[in-house]
Short mmCIF file of C-alpha atoms in Angstrom, two decimals:
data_model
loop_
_atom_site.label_atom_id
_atom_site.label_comp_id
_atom_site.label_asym_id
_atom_site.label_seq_id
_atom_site.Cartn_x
_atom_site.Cartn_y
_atom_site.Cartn_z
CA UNK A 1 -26.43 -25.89 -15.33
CA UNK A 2 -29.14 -26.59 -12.73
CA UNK A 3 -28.25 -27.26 -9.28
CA UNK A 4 -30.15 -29.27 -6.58
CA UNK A 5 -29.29 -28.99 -3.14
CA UNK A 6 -29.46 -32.28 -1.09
CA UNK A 7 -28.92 -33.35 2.57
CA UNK A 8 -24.92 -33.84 1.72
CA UNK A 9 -24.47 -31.11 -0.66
CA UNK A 10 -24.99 -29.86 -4.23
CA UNK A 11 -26.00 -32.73 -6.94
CA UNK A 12 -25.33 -30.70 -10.32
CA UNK A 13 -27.90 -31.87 -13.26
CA UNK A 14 -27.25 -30.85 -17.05
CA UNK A 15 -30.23 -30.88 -19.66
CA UNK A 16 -29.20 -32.04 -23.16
CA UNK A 17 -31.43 -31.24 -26.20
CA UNK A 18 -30.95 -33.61 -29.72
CA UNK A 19 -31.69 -36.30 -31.34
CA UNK A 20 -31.59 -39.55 -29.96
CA UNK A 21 -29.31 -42.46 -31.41
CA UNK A 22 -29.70 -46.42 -30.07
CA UNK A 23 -31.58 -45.52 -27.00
CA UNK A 24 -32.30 -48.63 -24.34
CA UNK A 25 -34.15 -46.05 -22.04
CA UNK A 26 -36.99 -48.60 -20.22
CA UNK A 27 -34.91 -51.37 -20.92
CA UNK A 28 -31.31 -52.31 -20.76
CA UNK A 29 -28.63 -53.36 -23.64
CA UNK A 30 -28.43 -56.97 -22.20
CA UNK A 31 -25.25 -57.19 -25.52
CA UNK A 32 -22.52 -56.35 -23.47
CA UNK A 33 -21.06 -56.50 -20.09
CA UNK A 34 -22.15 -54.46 -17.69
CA UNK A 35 -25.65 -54.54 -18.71
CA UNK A 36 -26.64 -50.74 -19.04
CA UNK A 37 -29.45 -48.04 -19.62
CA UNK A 38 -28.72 -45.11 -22.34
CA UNK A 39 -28.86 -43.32 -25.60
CA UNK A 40 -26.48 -41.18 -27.64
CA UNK A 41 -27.65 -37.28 -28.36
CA UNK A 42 -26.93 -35.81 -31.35
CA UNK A 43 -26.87 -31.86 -30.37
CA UNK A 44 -25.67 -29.02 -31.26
CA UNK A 45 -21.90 -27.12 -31.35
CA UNK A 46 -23.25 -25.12 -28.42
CA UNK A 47 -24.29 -27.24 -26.38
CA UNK A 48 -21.05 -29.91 -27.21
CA UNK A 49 -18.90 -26.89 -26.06
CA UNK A 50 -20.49 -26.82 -22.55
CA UNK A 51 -20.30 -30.49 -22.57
CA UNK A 52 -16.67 -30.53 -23.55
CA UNK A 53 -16.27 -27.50 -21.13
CA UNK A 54 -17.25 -29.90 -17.98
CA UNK A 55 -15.10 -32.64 -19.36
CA UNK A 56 -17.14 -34.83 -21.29
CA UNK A 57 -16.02 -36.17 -24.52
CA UNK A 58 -17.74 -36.52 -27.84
CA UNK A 59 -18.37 -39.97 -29.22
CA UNK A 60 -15.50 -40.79 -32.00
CA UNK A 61 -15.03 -43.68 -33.62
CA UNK A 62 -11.45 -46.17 -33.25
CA UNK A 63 -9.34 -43.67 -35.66
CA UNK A 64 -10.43 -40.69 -32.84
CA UNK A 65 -12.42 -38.77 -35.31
CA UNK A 66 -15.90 -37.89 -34.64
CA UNK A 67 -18.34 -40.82 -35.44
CA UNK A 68 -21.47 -38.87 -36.43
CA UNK A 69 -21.60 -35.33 -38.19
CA UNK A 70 -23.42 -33.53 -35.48
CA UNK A 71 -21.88 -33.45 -32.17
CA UNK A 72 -22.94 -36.76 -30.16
CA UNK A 73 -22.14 -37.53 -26.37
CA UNK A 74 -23.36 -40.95 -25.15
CA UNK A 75 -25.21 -41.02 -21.41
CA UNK A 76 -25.65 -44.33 -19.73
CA UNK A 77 -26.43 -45.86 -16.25
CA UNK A 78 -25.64 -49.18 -15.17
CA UNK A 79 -29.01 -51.44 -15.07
CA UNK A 80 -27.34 -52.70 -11.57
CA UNK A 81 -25.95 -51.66 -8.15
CA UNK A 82 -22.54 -52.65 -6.89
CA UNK A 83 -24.21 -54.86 -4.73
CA UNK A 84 -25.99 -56.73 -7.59
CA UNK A 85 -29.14 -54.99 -7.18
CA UNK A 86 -31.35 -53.90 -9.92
CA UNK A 87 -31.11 -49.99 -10.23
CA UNK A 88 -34.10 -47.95 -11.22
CA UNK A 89 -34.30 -47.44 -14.95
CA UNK A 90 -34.30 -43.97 -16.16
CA UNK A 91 -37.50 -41.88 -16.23
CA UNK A 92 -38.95 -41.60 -19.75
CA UNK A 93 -41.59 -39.16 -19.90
CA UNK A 94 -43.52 -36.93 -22.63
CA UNK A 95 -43.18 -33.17 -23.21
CA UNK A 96 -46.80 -33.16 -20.27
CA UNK A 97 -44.46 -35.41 -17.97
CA UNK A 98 -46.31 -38.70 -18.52
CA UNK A 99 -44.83 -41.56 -18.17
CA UNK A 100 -43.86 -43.50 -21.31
CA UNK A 101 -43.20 -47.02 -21.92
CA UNK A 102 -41.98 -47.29 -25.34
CA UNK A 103 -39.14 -47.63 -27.43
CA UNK A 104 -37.52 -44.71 -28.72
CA UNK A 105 -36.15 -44.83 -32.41
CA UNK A 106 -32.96 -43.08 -33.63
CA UNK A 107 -33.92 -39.55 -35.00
CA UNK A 108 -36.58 -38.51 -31.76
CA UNK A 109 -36.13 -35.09 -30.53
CA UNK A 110 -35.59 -35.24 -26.68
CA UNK A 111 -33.56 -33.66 -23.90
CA UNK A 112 -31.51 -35.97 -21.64
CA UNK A 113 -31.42 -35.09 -17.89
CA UNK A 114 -27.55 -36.35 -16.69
CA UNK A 115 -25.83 -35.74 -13.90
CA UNK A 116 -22.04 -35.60 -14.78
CA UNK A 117 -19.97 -37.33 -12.15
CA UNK A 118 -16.08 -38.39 -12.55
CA UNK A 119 -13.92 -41.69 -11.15
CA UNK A 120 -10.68 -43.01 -11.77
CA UNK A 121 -11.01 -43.40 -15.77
CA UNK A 122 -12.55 -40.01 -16.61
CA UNK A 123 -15.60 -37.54 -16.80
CA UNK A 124 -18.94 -39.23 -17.47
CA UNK A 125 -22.61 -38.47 -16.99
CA UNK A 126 -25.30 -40.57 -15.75
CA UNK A 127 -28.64 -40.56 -17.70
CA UNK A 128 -31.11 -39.88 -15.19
CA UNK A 129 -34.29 -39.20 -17.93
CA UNK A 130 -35.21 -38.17 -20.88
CA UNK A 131 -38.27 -36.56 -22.01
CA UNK A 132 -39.88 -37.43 -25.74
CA UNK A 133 -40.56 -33.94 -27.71
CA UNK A 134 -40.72 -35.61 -31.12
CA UNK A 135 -41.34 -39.38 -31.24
CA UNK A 136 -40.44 -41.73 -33.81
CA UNK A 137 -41.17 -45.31 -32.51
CA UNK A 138 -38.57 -48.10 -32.81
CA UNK A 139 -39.86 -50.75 -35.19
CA UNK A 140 -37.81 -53.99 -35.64
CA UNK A 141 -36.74 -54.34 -38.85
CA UNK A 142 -38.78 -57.00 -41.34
CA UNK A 143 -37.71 -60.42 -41.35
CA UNK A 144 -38.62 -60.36 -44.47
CA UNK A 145 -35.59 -58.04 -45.42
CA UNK A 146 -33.43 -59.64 -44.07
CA UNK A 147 -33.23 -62.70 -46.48
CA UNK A 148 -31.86 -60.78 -49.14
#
């Protein structure tokens, strides 16, 4: 766990290696209400226990089982502010630091910057970047396709 000391105290950051799954990093999922940033991870047993050990819960599907067969956590951030304001989208970046402005496919290798926070309905962690090791570029599917 990395810690960061600000002006009113200690902000506490985790770093999440895996794959990603369904990211909307540069852009929000406009599908549902509220309209948010984020990305599943797909990681690894270790790395779900330390997750799990700060009180954040795998992703499992509506019978409570697990939905993937890796670990998976999901990180989001809300694409607006209380007030109604747009919020800053995460920082997507390459393994140099540049910044990227592409869409990231399921299956890239990345690790997920979060800062876990908890209110009224649980533990959760906001996605505050992710940096690209490995990327494989979401293409929209063929129209094509989809006729048969």
């Amino acid at each position: 766990m990395h810690l960061i000391q600000t002006d009113g105290g200690i902000i506490m950051y985790e770093y999440v290696k895996g794959k990603a799954m369904w990211a909307n990093i540069t852009s929000p999922n406009t599908r549902f209400q509220p309209h948010k940033y984020g990305l599943t991870v797909l990681t690894d047993p270790d790395t779900a226990s330390k997750l799990e050990g700060i009180g954040l819960n795998q992703v499992r599907d509506r019978a409570g089982q697990p939905k993937y067969d890796e670990p998976a956590f999901t990180f989001s951030k809300r694409a607006t502010k209380n007030d109604g304001s747009a919020n800053v989208a995460p920082k997507l970046v390459d393994v140099d630091g540049n910044a990227m402005d592409v869409a990231v496919g399921n299956g890239s290798e990345v690790t997920v910057k979060i800062k876990p926070y908890k209110n009224n309905y649980g533990r959760f962690a906001e996605l505050m970047a992710v940096k690209v090791e490995n990327l494989i570029e979401y293409a929209e599917q063929d129209s094509d396709i989809e006729e048969f």
